[in-house]
PDB file of C-alpha atoms in Angstrom:
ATOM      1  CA  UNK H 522       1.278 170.871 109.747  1.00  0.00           C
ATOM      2  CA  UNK H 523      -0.166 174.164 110.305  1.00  0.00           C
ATOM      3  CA  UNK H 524       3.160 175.818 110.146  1.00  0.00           C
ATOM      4  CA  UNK H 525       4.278 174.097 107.179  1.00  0.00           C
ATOM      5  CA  UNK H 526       1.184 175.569 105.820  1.00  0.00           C
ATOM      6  CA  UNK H 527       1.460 179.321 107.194  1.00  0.00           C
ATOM      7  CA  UNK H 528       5.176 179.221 105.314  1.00  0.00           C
ATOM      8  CA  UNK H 529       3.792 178.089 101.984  1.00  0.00           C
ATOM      9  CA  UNK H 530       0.507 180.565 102.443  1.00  0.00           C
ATOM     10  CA  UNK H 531       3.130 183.645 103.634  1.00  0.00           C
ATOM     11  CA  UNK H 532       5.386 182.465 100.862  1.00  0.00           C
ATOM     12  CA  UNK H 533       2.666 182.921  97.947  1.00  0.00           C
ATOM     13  CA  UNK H 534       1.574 186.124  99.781  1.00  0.00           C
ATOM     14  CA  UNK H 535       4.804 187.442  99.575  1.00  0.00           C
ATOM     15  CA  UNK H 536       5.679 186.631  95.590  1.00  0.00           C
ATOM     16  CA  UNK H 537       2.865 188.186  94.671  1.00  0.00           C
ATOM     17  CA  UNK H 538       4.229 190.946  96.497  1.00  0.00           C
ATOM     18  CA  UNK H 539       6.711 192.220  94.018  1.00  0.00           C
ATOM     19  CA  UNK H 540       7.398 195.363  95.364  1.00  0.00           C
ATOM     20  CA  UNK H 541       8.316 193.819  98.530  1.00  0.00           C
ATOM     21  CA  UNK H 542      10.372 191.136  97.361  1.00  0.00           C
ATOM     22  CA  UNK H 543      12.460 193.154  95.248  1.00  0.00           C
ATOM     23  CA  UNK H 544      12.711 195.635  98.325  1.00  0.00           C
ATOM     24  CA  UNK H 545      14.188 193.142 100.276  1.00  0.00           C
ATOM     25  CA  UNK H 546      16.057 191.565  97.331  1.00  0.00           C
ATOM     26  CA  UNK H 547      17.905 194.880  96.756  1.00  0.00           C
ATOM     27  CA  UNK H 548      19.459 194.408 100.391  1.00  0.00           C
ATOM     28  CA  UNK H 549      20.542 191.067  98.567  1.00  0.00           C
ATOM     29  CA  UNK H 550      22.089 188.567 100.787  1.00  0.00           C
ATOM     30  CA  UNK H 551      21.991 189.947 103.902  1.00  0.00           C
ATOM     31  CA  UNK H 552      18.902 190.876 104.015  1.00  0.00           C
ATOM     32  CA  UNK H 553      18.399 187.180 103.849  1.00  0.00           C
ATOM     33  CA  UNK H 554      21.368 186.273 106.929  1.00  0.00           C
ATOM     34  CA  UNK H 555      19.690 189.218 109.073  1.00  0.00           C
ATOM     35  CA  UNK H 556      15.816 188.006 108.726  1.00  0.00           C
ATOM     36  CA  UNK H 557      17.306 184.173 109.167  1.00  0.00           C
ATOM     37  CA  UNK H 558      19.088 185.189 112.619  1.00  0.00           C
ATOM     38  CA  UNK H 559      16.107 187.324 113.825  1.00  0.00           C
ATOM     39  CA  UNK H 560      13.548 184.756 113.448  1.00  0.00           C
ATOM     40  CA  UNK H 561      15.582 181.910 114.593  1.00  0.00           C
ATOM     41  CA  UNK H 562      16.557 183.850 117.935  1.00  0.00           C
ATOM     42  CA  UNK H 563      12.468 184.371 118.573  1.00  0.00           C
ATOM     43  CA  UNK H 564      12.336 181.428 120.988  1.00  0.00           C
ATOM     44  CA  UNK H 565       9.088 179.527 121.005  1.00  0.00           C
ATOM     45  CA  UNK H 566       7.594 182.684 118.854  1.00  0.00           C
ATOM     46  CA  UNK H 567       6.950 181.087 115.056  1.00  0.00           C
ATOM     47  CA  UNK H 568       8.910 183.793 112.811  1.00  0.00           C
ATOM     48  CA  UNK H 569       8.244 184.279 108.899  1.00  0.00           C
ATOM     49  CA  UNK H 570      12.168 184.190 108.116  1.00  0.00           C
ATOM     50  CA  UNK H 571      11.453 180.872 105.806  1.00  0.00           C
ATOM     51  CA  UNK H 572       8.545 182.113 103.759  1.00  0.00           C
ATOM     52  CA  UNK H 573      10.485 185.251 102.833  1.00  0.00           C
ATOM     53  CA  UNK H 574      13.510 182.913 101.740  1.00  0.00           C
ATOM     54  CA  UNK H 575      11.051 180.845  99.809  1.00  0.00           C
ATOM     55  CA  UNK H 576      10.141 184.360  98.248  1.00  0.00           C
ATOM     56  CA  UNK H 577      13.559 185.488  97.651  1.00  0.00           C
ATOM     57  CA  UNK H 578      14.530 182.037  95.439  1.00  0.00           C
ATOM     58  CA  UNK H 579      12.729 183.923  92.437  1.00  0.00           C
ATOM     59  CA  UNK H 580      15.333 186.406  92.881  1.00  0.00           C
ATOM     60  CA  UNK H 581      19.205 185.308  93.629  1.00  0.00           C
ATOM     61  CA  UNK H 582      20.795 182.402  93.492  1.00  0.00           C
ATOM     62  CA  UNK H 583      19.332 179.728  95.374  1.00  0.00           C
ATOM     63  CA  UNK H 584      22.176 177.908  96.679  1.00  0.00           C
ATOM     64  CA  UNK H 585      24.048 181.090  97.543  1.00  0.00           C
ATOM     65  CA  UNK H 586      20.843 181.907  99.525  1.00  0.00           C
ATOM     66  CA  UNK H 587      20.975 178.742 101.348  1.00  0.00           C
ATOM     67  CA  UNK H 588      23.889 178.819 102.788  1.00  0.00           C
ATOM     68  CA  UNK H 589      23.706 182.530 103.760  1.00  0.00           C
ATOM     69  CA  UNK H 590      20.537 182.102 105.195  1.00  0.00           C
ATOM     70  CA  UNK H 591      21.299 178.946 107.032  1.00  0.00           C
ATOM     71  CA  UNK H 592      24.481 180.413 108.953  1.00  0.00           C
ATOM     72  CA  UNK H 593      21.670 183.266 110.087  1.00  0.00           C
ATOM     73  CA  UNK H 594      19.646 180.665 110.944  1.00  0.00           C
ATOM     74  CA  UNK H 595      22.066 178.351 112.838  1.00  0.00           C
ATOM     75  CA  UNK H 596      23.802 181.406 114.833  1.00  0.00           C
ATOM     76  CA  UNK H 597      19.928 182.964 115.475  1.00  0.00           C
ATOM     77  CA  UNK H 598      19.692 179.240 117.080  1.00  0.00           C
ATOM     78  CA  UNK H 599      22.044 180.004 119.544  1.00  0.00           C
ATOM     79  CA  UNK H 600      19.148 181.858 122.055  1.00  0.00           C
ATOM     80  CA  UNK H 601      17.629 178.357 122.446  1.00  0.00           C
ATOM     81  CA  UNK H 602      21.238 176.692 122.710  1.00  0.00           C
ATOM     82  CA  UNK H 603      22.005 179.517 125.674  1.00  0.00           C
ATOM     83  CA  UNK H 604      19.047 179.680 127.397  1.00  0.00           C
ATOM     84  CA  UNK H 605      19.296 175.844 127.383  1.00  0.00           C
ATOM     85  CA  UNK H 606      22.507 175.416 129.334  1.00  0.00           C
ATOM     86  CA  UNK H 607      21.693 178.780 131.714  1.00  0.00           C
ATOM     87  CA  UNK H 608      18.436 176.559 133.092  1.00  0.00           C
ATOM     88  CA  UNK H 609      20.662 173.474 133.161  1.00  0.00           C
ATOM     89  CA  UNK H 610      21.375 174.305 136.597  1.00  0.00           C
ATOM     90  CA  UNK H 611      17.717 174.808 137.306  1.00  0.00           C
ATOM     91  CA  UNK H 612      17.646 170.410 137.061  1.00  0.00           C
ATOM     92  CA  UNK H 613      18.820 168.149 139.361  1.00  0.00           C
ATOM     93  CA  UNK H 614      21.659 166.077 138.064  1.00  0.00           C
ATOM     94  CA  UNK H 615      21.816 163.093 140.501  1.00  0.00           C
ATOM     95  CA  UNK H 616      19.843 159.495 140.331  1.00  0.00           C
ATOM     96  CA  UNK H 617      20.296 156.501 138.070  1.00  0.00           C
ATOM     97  CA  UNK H 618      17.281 157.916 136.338  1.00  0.00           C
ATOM     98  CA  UNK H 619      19.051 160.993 135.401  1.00  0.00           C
ATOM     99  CA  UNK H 620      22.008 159.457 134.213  1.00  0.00           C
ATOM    100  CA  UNK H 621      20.225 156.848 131.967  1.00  0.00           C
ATOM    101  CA  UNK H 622      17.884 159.632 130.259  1.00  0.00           C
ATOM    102  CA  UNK H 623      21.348 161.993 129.927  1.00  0.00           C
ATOM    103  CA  UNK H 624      23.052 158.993 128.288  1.00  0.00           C
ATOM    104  CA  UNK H 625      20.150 158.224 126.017  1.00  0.00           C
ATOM    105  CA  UNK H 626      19.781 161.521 124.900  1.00  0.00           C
ATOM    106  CA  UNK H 627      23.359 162.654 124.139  1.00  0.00           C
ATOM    107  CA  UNK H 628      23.966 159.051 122.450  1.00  0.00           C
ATOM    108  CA  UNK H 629      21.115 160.837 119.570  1.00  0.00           C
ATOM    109  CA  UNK H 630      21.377 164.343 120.000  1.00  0.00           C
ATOM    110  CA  UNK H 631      23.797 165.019 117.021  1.00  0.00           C
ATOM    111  CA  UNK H 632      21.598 163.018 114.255  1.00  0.00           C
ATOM    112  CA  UNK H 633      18.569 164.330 115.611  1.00  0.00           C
ATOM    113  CA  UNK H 634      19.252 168.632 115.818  1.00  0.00           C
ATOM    114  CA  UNK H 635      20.668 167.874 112.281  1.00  0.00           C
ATOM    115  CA  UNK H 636      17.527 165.828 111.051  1.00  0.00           C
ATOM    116  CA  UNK H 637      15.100 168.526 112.961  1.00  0.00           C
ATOM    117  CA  UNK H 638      17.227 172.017 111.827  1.00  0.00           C
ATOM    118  CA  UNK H 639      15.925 170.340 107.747  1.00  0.00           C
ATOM    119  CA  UNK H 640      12.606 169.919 109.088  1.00  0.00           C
ATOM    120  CA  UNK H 641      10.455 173.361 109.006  1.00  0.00           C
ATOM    121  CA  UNK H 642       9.157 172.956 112.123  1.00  0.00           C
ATOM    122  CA  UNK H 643       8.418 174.866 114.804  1.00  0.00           C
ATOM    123  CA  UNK H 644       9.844 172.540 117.585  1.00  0.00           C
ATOM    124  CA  UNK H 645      13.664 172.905 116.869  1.00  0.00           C
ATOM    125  CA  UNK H 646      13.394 175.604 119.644  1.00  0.00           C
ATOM    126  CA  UNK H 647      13.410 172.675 122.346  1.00  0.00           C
ATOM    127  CA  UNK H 648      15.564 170.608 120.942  1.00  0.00           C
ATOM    128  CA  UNK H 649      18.405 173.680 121.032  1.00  0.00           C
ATOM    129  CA  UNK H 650      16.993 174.139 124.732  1.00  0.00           C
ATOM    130  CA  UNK H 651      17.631 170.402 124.999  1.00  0.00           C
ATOM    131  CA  UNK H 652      21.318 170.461 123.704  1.00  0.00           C
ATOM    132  CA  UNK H 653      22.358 173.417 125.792  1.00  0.00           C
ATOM    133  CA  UNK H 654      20.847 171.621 129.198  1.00  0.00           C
ATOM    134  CA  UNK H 655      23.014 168.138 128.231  1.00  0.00           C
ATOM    135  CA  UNK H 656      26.111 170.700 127.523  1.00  0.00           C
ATOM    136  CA  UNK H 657      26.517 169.812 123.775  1.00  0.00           C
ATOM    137  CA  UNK H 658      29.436 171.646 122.816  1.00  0.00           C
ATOM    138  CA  UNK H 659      28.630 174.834 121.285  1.00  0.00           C
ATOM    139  CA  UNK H 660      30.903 174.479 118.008  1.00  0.00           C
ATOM    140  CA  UNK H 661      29.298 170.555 117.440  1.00  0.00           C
ATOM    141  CA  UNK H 662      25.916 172.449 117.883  1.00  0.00           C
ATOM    142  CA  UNK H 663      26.395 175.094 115.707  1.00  0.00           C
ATOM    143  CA  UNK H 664      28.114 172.894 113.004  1.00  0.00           C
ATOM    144  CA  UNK H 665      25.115 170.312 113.412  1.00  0.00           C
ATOM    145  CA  UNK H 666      22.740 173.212 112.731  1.00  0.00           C
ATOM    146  CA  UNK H 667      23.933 175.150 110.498  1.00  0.00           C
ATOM    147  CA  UNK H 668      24.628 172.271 108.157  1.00  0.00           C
ATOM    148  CA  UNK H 669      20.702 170.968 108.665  1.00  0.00           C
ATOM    149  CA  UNK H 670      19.629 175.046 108.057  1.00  0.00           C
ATOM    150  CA  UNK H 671      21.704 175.285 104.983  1.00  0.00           C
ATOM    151  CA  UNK H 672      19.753 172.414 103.462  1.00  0.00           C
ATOM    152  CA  UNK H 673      16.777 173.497 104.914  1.00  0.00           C
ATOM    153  CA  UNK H 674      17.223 177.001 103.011  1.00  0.00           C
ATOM    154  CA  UNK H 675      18.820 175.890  99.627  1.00  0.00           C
ATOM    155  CA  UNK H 676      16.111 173.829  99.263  1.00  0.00           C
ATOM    156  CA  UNK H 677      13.471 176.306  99.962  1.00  0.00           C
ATOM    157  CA  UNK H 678      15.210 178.970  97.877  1.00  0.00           C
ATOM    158  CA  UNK H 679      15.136 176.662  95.301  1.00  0.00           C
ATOM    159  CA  UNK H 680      11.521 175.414  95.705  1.00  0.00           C
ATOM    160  CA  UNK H 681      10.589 179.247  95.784  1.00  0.00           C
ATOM    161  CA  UNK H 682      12.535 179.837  92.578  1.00  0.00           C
ATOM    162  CA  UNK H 683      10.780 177.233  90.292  1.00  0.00           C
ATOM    163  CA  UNK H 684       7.419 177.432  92.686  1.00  0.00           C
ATOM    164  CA  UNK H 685       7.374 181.412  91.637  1.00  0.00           C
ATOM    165  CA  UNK H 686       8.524 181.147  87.877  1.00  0.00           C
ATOM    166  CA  UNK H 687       5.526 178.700  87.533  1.00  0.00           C
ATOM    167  CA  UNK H 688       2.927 181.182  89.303  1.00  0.00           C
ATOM    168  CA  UNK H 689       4.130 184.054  87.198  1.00  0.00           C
ATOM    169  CA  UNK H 690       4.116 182.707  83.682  1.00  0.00           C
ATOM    170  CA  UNK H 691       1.081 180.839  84.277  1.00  0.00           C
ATOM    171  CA  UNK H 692      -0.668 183.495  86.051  1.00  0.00           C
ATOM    172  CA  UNK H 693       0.691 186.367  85.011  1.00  0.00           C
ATOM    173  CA  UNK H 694       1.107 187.992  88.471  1.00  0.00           C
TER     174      UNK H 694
END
């Protein structure tokens, strides 16, 4: 919850930043792919990558945005992933306990990464830790996720877009 609400309070910050916006709007799409990547490979660390995207909806097209920013997103996802399946040796892979939890969790691990990569929250950083320690294969992880981001980004590049044309004519900011 507080997350949610540092995006949406960084995301009105940042329209009425104009200057700013239109900074980073000049870069155009890749300014968007770059910021995506960055703060999705800040494991654990909360990164502003979705507020700015939120911010940039006023200013390119939305879906466009989305799915540039989601494949930033979904590849920055990738540190988790890694990091994941370098400590999976770290765990002891014998007992019936082991073996029922590692069946459990790869039986859901596709439906939830892709329900959790829409989700803006800050937690999808253990579940790509999680899919790299059960050996998920990297291409069904990074379609999973990126699919999930690209939602997660259209969506907030659209949200942004008619959140910000609402401020401004109403406001005048």
């Amino acid at each position: 919850m507080i997350g949610i609400l540092a995006i949406v309070v960084g995301a009105f910050w940042l329209g009425t930043q104009r200057e700013l916006v239109q900074r980073f709007s000049q870069w155009g799409y890749f300014s968007s792919f770059l910021i995506s990547l960055i703060g999705s490979a800040t494991v654990i660390l909360p990164a502003p990558g979705l507020a700015l995207i939120l911010a940039l909806g006023a200013h390119l097209n939305p879906v466009l945005l989305g799915i540039v920013a989601g494949f930033g997103s979904g590849l920055g996802e990738l540190s988790g992933y890694l990091a994941g399946k370098a400590g999976r040796n770290l765990v002891s892979g014998e007992g019936r306990f082991t073996a029922f939890l590692h069946q459990m969790t790869t039986r859901f691990t596709t439906p939830a990464l892709f329900i959790l990569a829409i989700l803006p929250l800050p937690i999808f950083d253990f579940a790509g830790i999680l899919a790299g320690a059960l050996r998920m294969p990297v291409l069904r992880f990074l379609a999973v996720v990126i699919s999930g981001k690209i939602i997660k980004h259209a969506l907030a590049a659209y949200l942004g877009a008619e959140f910000f044309e609402m401020v401004l004519t109403r406001y005048g900011f």
